[in-house]
mmCIF file of C-alpha atoms in Angstrom:
data_model
loop_
_atom_site.group_PDB
_atom_site.id
_atom_site.type_symbol
_atom_site.label_atom_id
_atom_site.label_comp_id
_atom_site.label_asym_id
_atom_site.label_seq_id
_atom_site.Cartn_x
_atom_site.Cartn_y
_atom_site.Cartn_z
ATOM 1 C CA MET S 1 -2.183 65.048 17.220
ATOM 2 C CA MET S 2 -0.374 63.024 19.871
ATOM 3 C CA SER S 3 3.251 62.289 18.981
ATOM 4 C CA SER S 4 4.404 58.695 18.698
ATOM 5 C CA PRO S 5 6.673 57.247 21.385
ATOM 6 C CA LYS S 6 10.302 56.513 20.619
ATOM 7 C CA LEU S 7 10.681 53.044 19.146
ATOM 8 C CA GLU S 8 13.194 50.638 20.664
ATOM 9 C CA VAL S 9 14.759 47.748 18.752
ATOM 10 C CA ARG S 10 14.897 44.767 21.124
ATOM 11 C CA ASN S 11 16.699 41.750 19.722
ATOM 12 C CA LEU S 12 15.011 39.063 21.792
ATOM 13 C CA ARG S 13 15.170 35.332 21.047
ATOM 14 C CA PHE S 14 12.510 33.050 22.510
ATOM 15 C CA ASP S 15 13.203 29.435 23.366
ATOM 16 C CA VAL S 16 10.400 27.873 21.294
ATOM 17 C CA SER S 17 11.917 24.415 21.640
ATOM 18 C CA ASP S 18 10.176 21.068 21.741
ATOM 19 C CA GLU S 19 9.833 21.547 25.498
ATOM 20 C CA VAL S 20 6.941 23.924 24.818
ATOM 21 C CA PRO S 21 3.753 21.838 25.149
ATOM 22 C CA ARG S 22 1.689 21.276 22.023
ATOM 23 C CA TYR S 23 -1.308 22.890 23.734
ATOM 24 C CA TRP S 24 0.699 25.590 25.429
ATOM 25 C CA HIS S 25 -2.302 27.760 26.336
ATOM 26 C CA GLY S 26 -3.197 25.926 29.525
ATOM 27 C CA GLY S 27 -4.051 22.754 27.610
ATOM 28 C CA LYS S 28 -6.835 24.501 25.643
ATOM 29 C CA ARG S 29 -6.554 23.062 22.147
ATOM 30 C CA ALA S 30 -8.662 25.342 19.947
ATOM 31 C CA VAL S 31 -7.493 28.461 21.794
ATOM 32 C CA THR S 32 -3.841 27.452 21.399
ATOM 33 C CA LEU S 33 -4.481 26.874 17.697
ATOM 34 C CA PHE S 34 -5.992 30.343 17.343
ATOM 35 C CA PHE S 35 -2.692 31.917 18.449
ATOM 36 C CA ASP S 36 -0.758 29.438 16.276
ATOM 37 C CA ASN S 37 -3.074 30.398 13.405
ATOM 38 C CA LEU S 38 -2.030 34.061 13.703
ATOM 39 C CA SER S 39 1.647 33.161 13.832
ATOM 40 C CA VAL S 40 1.462 31.626 10.348
ATOM 41 C CA PHE S 41 0.627 35.063 8.905
ATOM 42 C CA PHE S 42 3.524 36.942 10.416
ATOM 43 C CA PRO S 43 6.657 36.026 8.434
ATOM 44 C CA PRO S 44 5.178 36.711 4.973
ATOM 45 C CA GLY S 45 3.014 39.564 6.302
ATOM 46 C CA GLU S 46 5.859 41.388 7.969
ATOM 47 C CA ARG S 47 8.051 41.098 4.873
ATOM 48 C CA PHE S 48 5.196 42.702 2.928
ATOM 49 C CA PHE S 49 4.909 45.512 5.507
ATOM 50 C CA ILE S 50 8.651 46.228 5.475
ATOM 51 C CA SER S 51 8.683 46.336 1.666
ATOM 52 C CA ALA S 52 5.667 48.688 1.530
ATOM 53 C CA VAL S 53 7.174 51.131 4.032
ATOM 54 C CA LYS S 54 10.705 51.034 2.557
ATOM 55 C CA ALA S 55 9.298 51.767 -0.918
ATOM 56 C CA HIS S 56 8.188 55.196 0.380
ATOM 57 C CA ALA S 57 11.175 56.043 2.562
ATOM 58 C CA GLY S 58 12.717 58.218 -0.148
ATOM 59 C CA GLN S 59 9.622 60.457 -0.068
ATOM 60 C CA VAL S 60 9.783 61.008 3.697
ATOM 61 C CA HIS S 61 11.623 64.181 4.644
ATOM 62 C CA ASP S 62 10.772 64.335 8.336
ATOM 63 C CA GLU S 63 13.877 63.094 10.147
ATOM 64 C CA ASN S 64 11.941 61.771 13.134
ATOM 65 C CA LEU S 65 9.642 59.708 10.905
ATOM 66 C CA LEU S 66 12.624 58.381 8.945
ATOM 67 C CA GLU S 67 14.163 57.212 12.213
ATOM 68 C CA GLN S 68 10.860 55.549 13.108
ATOM 69 C CA THR S 69 10.682 53.783 9.741
ATOM 70 C CA ARG S 70 14.129 52.300 10.333
ATOM 71 C CA ALA S 71 13.107 51.092 13.806
ATOM 72 C CA PHE S 72 9.779 49.800 12.411
ATOM 73 C CA CYS S 73 11.611 47.695 9.824
ATOM 74 C CA ALA S 74 14.028 46.381 12.463
ATOM 75 C CA GLN S 75 11.227 45.452 14.881
ATOM 76 C CA GLU S 76 9.225 43.750 12.129
ATOM 77 C CA GLY S 77 12.313 41.888 10.936
ATOM 78 C CA ILE S 78 12.873 40.480 14.432
ATOM 79 C CA HIS S 79 9.185 39.585 14.740
ATOM 80 C CA SER S 80 9.417 37.699 11.454
ATOM 81 C CA ARG S 81 12.517 35.815 12.609
ATOM 82 C CA GLU S 82 10.910 34.732 15.871
ATOM 83 C CA HIS S 83 7.685 33.636 14.166
ATOM 84 C CA VAL S 84 9.709 31.638 11.633
ATOM 85 C CA ARG S 85 11.127 29.756 14.619
ATOM 86 C CA TYR S 86 7.636 29.494 16.177
ATOM 87 C CA ASN S 87 6.246 28.131 12.918
ATOM 88 C CA ASP S 88 9.103 25.647 12.658
ATOM 89 C CA MET S 89 7.926 24.307 16.026
ATOM 90 C CA LEU S 90 4.396 23.939 14.619
ATOM 91 C CA ARG S 91 5.809 22.165 11.552
ATOM 92 C CA ARG S 92 7.614 19.656 13.768
ATOM 93 C CA GLN S 93 4.296 19.037 15.508
ATOM 94 C CA GLY S 94 2.792 17.970 12.178
ATOM 95 C CA TYR S 95 0.722 20.992 11.211
ATOM 96 C CA PRO S 96 0.563 21.986 7.485
ATOM 97 C CA VAL S 97 2.365 25.268 8.119
ATOM 98 C CA GLU S 98 4.414 25.277 4.938
ATOM 99 C CA ALA S 99 1.332 24.974 2.704
ATOM 100 C CA MET S 100 -0.490 27.658 4.704
ATOM 101 C CA GLU S 101 2.433 30.074 4.460
ATOM 102 C CA ARG S 102 2.639 29.517 0.706
ATOM 103 C CA ARG S 103 -1.019 30.473 0.357
ATOM 104 C CA VAL S 104 -0.434 33.695 2.305
ATOM 105 C CA GLU S 105 2.637 34.448 0.180
ATOM 106 C CA ARG S 106 0.667 33.909 -3.046
ATOM 107 C CA LEU S 107 -2.095 36.195 -1.787
ATOM 108 C CA LEU S 108 0.397 38.947 -0.944
ATOM 109 C CA ALA S 109 2.158 38.458 -4.288
ATOM 110 C CA ARG S 110 -1.188 39.034 -6.048
ATOM 111 C CA VAL S 111 -1.742 42.183 -3.983
ATOM 112 C CA THR S 112 1.734 43.381 -4.991
ATOM 113 C CA ARG S 113 1.066 42.753 -8.685
ATOM 114 C CA MET S 114 -2.413 44.301 -8.715
ATOM 115 C CA THR S 115 -1.827 47.471 -6.663
ATOM 116 C CA LYS S 116 0.365 50.515 -6.920
ATOM 117 C CA PRO S 117 2.842 51.333 -4.118
ATOM 118 C CA SER S 118 0.410 53.657 -2.322
ATOM 119 C CA GLY S 119 -2.187 50.880 -2.311
ATOM 120 C CA ARG S 120 0.256 48.477 -0.717
ATOM 121 C CA LEU S 121 1.112 51.069 1.921
ATOM 122 C CA ALA S 122 -2.617 51.682 2.540
ATOM 123 C CA ALA S 123 -3.082 47.924 3.014
ATOM 124 C CA THR S 124 -0.135 47.893 5.418
ATOM 125 C CA ALA S 125 -1.597 50.765 7.455
ATOM 126 C CA ALA S 126 -4.942 48.935 7.620
ATOM 127 C CA LEU S 127 -3.423 45.630 8.704
ATOM 128 C CA GLU S 128 -1.207 47.406 11.224
ATOM 129 C CA HIS S 129 -4.399 48.835 12.731
ATOM 130 C CA PHE S 130 -5.751 45.297 13.057
ATOM 131 C CA THR S 131 -2.613 43.974 14.719
ATOM 132 C CA ALA S 132 -2.423 46.996 17.017
ATOM 133 C CA LEU S 133 -6.009 46.505 18.192
ATOM 134 C CA LEU S 134 -5.499 42.790 18.802
ATOM 135 C CA ALA S 135 -2.250 43.609 20.594
ATOM 136 C CA HIS S 136 -3.933 46.291 22.705
ATOM 137 C CA TYR S 137 -6.562 43.725 23.712
ATOM 138 C CA LEU S 138 -3.858 41.205 24.672
ATOM 139 C CA LEU S 139 -1.905 43.713 26.766
ATOM 140 C CA SER S 140 -4.971 45.133 28.480
ATOM 141 C CA ASP S 141 -6.209 41.894 30.060
ATOM 142 C CA ASP S 142 -3.808 39.432 31.709
ATOM 143 C CA ARG S 143 -6.531 36.787 31.677
ATOM 144 C CA LEU S 144 -6.051 36.318 27.939
ATOM 145 C CA LEU S 145 -2.779 34.485 28.597
ATOM 146 C CA ASP S 146 -3.745 32.986 31.925
ATOM 147 C CA GLY S 147 -2.268 29.495 32.198
ATOM 148 C CA ALA S 148 -0.088 29.875 29.092
ATOM 149 C CA HIS S 149 3.438 28.478 28.991
ATOM 150 C CA PRO S 150 5.769 31.300 30.157
ATOM 151 C CA VAL S 151 7.857 31.349 26.968
ATOM 152 C CA MET S 152 4.800 31.667 24.765
ATOM 153 C CA ALA S 153 3.171 34.247 27.020
ATOM 154 C CA ALA S 154 6.379 36.310 26.955
ATOM 155 C CA LEU S 155 6.644 36.028 23.167
ATOM 156 C CA TRP S 156 3.074 37.161 22.566
ATOM 157 C CA ARG S 157 3.250 40.023 25.047
ATOM 158 C CA TRP S 158 6.547 41.244 23.523
ATOM 159 C CA HIS S 159 5.059 41.129 20.037
ATOM 160 C CA ALA S 160 1.889 42.882 21.222
ATOM 161 C CA ALA S 161 3.856 45.649 22.935
ATOM 162 C CA GLU S 162 5.963 46.406 19.866
ATOM 163 C CA GLU S 163 2.950 46.300 17.535
ATOM 164 C CA ASN S 164 1.462 49.066 19.652
ATOM 165 C CA GLU S 165 4.734 50.935 19.910
ATOM 166 C CA HIS S 166 5.034 51.220 16.106
ATOM 167 C CA LYS S 167 1.303 51.240 15.263
ATOM 168 C CA ALA S 168 1.363 54.701 13.657
ATOM 169 C CA VAL S 169 4.474 54.383 11.484
ATOM 170 C CA ALA S 170 2.944 52.971 8.295
ATOM 171 C CA TYR S 171 -0.042 55.301 8.699
ATOM 172 C CA ASP S 172 2.178 58.364 9.133
ATOM 173 C CA VAL S 173 4.312 57.424 6.126
ATOM 174 C CA TYR S 174 1.135 56.970 4.084
ATOM 175 C CA ARG S 175 -0.198 60.388 5.088
ATOM 176 C CA GLN S 176 3.132 62.208 4.667
ATOM 177 C CA THR S 177 3.661 60.764 1.198
ATOM 178 C CA GLY S 178 0.304 61.939 -0.129
ATOM 179 C CA GLY S 179 -2.008 59.054 0.723
ATOM 180 C CA GLY S 180 -5.670 59.979 0.703
ATOM 181 C CA TYR S 181 -8.754 59.087 2.723
ATOM 182 C CA ILE S 182 -10.729 57.166 0.084
ATOM 183 C CA GLU S 183 -7.854 54.831 -0.714
ATOM 184 C CA ARG S 184 -7.104 54.064 2.932
ATOM 185 C CA ALA S 185 -10.797 53.489 3.789
ATOM 186 C CA ALA S 186 -11.242 51.203 0.796
ATOM 187 C CA ALA S 187 -8.041 49.343 1.729
ATOM 188 C CA MET S 188 -9.404 48.771 5.227
ATOM 189 C CA MET S 189 -12.714 47.399 3.927
ATOM 190 C CA ILE S 190 -10.934 44.961 1.598
ATOM 191 C CA ALA S 191 -8.348 44.013 4.236
ATOM 192 C CA THR S 192 -11.087 43.316 6.786
ATOM 193 C CA VAL S 193 -12.817 40.787 4.550
ATOM 194 C CA ILE S 194 -9.633 39.060 3.402
ATOM 195 C CA PHE S 195 -7.944 38.999 6.811
ATOM 196 C CA TRP S 196 -10.835 37.416 8.706
ATOM 197 C CA ALA S 197 -11.554 34.989 5.845
ATOM 198 C CA LYS S 198 -7.948 33.803 6.035
ATOM 199 C CA VAL S 199 -8.055 33.589 9.828
ATOM 200 C CA PHE S 200 -11.151 31.357 9.576
ATOM 201 C CA GLU S 201 -9.508 29.252 6.873
ATOM 202 C CA HIS S 202 -6.374 28.787 8.996
ATOM 203 C CA GLN S 203 -8.421 27.818 12.036
ATOM 204 C CA LEU S 204 -10.277 25.179 10.011
ATOM 205 C CA ARG S 205 -7.050 23.731 8.636
ATOM 206 C CA LEU S 206 -5.297 23.562 11.997
ATOM 207 C CA MET S 207 -8.306 22.077 13.778
ATOM 208 C CA TRP S 208 -8.690 19.513 10.981
ATOM 209 C CA ALA S 209 -5.007 18.568 11.302
ATOM 210 C CA ASP S 210 -5.498 18.208 15.063
ATOM 211 C CA GLY S 211 -8.622 16.062 14.703
ATOM 212 C CA ILE S 212 -10.958 18.505 16.487
ATOM 213 C CA LEU S 213 -12.654 20.221 13.555
ATOM 214 C CA PHE S 214 -16.019 18.649 14.367
ATOM 215 C CA SER S 215 -15.763 19.009 18.139
ATOM 216 C CA PRO S 216 -18.616 21.194 19.474
ATOM 217 C CA ARG S 217 -16.768 21.419 22.764
ATOM 218 C CA GLU S 218 -13.645 22.905 21.168
ATOM 219 C CA TRP S 219 -15.626 25.341 19.007
ATOM 220 C CA TYR S 220 -17.558 26.508 22.045
ATOM 221 C CA ALA S 221 -14.328 26.940 24.035
ATOM 222 C CA LEU S 222 -12.906 29.060 21.218
ATOM 223 C CA PHE S 223 -16.094 31.096 20.851
ATOM 224 C CA ARG S 224 -16.190 31.698 24.606
ATOM 225 C CA PHE S 225 -12.559 32.812 24.638
ATOM 226 C CA LEU S 226 -12.976 35.174 21.691
ATOM 227 C CA PHE S 227 -16.380 36.672 22.369
ATOM 228 C CA ILE S 228 -17.572 36.035 25.929
ATOM 229 C CA ALA S 229 -14.764 35.630 28.453
ATOM 230 C CA PRO S 230 -12.522 37.245 29.535
ATOM 231 C CA GLY S 231 -13.836 40.268 27.678
ATOM 232 C CA GLY S 232 -14.477 39.518 24.075
ATOM 233 C CA LEU S 233 -13.205 40.860 20.778
ATOM 234 C CA THR S 234 -16.479 42.734 20.371
ATOM 235 C CA ARG S 235 -15.065 45.558 22.487
ATOM 236 C CA LEU S 236 -12.637 46.254 19.611
ATOM 237 C CA PHE S 237 -15.522 47.016 17.220
ATOM 238 C CA TRP S 238 -15.724 50.757 17.891
ATOM 239 C CA PRO S 239 -11.936 51.304 17.875
ATOM 240 C CA TYR S 240 -11.916 49.433 14.540
ATOM 241 C CA LEU S 241 -14.591 51.758 13.120
ATOM 242 C CA ASP S 242 -12.556 54.781 14.216
ATOM 243 C CA TYR S 243 -10.235 54.052 11.296
ATOM 244 C CA TYR S 244 -12.933 55.236 8.887
ATOM 245 C CA ARG S 245 -13.034 58.746 10.362
ATOM 246 C CA PRO S 246 -11.192 61.247 8.096
ATOM 247 C CA SER S 247 -9.509 62.702 11.210
ATOM 248 C CA PHE S 248 -8.338 59.305 12.557
ATOM 249 C CA HIS S 249 -4.856 58.767 13.909
ATOM 250 C CA PRO S 250 -3.638 55.547 15.618
ATOM 251 C CA TRP S 251 -2.451 57.366 18.737
ATOM 252 C CA GLN S 252 -5.928 58.678 19.460
ATOM 253 C CA LEU S 253 -6.147 55.353 21.293
ATOM 254 C CA ASP S 254 -3.515 56.236 23.854
ATOM 255 C CA ASN S 255 -2.172 53.070 25.433
ATOM 256 C CA ARG S 256 1.236 54.317 26.525
ATOM 257 C CA GLY S 257 0.420 53.114 30.028
ATOM 258 C CA LEU S 258 0.175 49.528 28.767
ATOM 259 C CA LEU S 259 3.515 49.914 27.018
ATOM 260 C CA GLU S 260 5.181 51.272 30.140
ATOM 261 C CA ALA S 261 3.737 48.416 32.198
ATOM 262 C CA TRP S 262 5.151 45.916 29.703
ATOM 263 C CA LYS S 263 8.576 47.595 29.753
ATOM 264 C CA ALA S 264 8.620 47.185 33.523
ATOM 265 C CA GLU S 265 7.667 43.532 33.055
ATOM 266 C CA LEU S 266 10.522 43.124 30.570
ATOM 267 C CA GLU S 267 12.980 44.234 33.226
ATOM 268 C CA THR S 268 11.593 42.188 36.119
ATOM 269 C CA SER S 269 9.614 39.165 34.891
ATOM 270 C CA PRO S 270 11.228 35.725 35.269
ATOM 271 C CA SER S 271 9.920 34.971 31.787
ATOM 272 C CA TYR S 272 12.504 37.397 30.428
ATOM 273 C CA GLU S 273 15.195 37.113 33.082
ATOM 274 C CA GLN S 274 15.788 33.394 33.663
ATOM 275 C CA GLY S 275 16.962 32.179 30.269
ATOM 276 C CA LEU S 276 13.567 31.728 28.659
ATOM 277 C CA VAL S 277 14.466 34.681 26.472
ATOM 278 C CA ASP S 278 17.946 35.330 25.102
ATOM 279 C CA ARG S 279 18.743 39.020 24.838
ATOM 280 C CA ALA S 280 21.148 39.111 21.920
ATOM 281 C CA SER S 281 22.938 42.140 20.539
ATOM 282 C CA PRO S 282 20.701 45.217 20.748
ATOM 283 C CA GLY S 283 22.267 46.574 17.578
ATOM 284 C CA PHE S 284 20.171 44.387 15.284
ATOM 285 C CA SER S 285 18.868 46.509 12.404
ATOM 286 C CA GLY S 286 16.634 44.309 10.268
#
């Protein structure tokens, strides 16, 4: 099995001020709202992930994996903070973000009440696979953020890179603490249905709030972006199915080259160098 790369905790702050255009993805309304849609999930989702992983930390005796769990929690904590700020921007723009976040929080609270700790960790590993695949897709094709406002493009590429960097942590904790195949496969099947149902619900609510819910033009633009050009989410179907193999491991999809390319971008891109991103203290720990 391929070893995971060393995780880095990068305490970046993104200037998601009111200067960011409402339709920051090159003026494309429904496409912008799809990214905004995903952002609503992250603060409650990442708190759930951190809790699920921390609940098993006492059962992890591999020092390297313990170090990775600490970095995982720190990265997810920073992601949550930045998406809280992102969602505050959406709230100021008049979107029903608070109500949407409450619905996600209630859903995750029900999952917490109805499942045992291993089930919550299995759900975390499944959802981390989803986010890693979407992040891999985003990093692998620059056209997906073509025309996007530089702050938002930088934020999404940073988040995508770190989701791939820590994509195996929850899975490895699950396996090393006795998690089995049937539970993780069942968790993925349930997570798949719930996740995409919630994504569709969020898209409907945001497009309704924006007055474009019944616009064939906007729905076609979104469909084209997601499934036709520039490459289509359909190419993630087989990597998604890989999760159901008993021998699966997240790093069997080796995208270290994409991570290294992004690290070079972090050091040289104006989006990170010219004040669009504030590099605060690197010692942030959660």
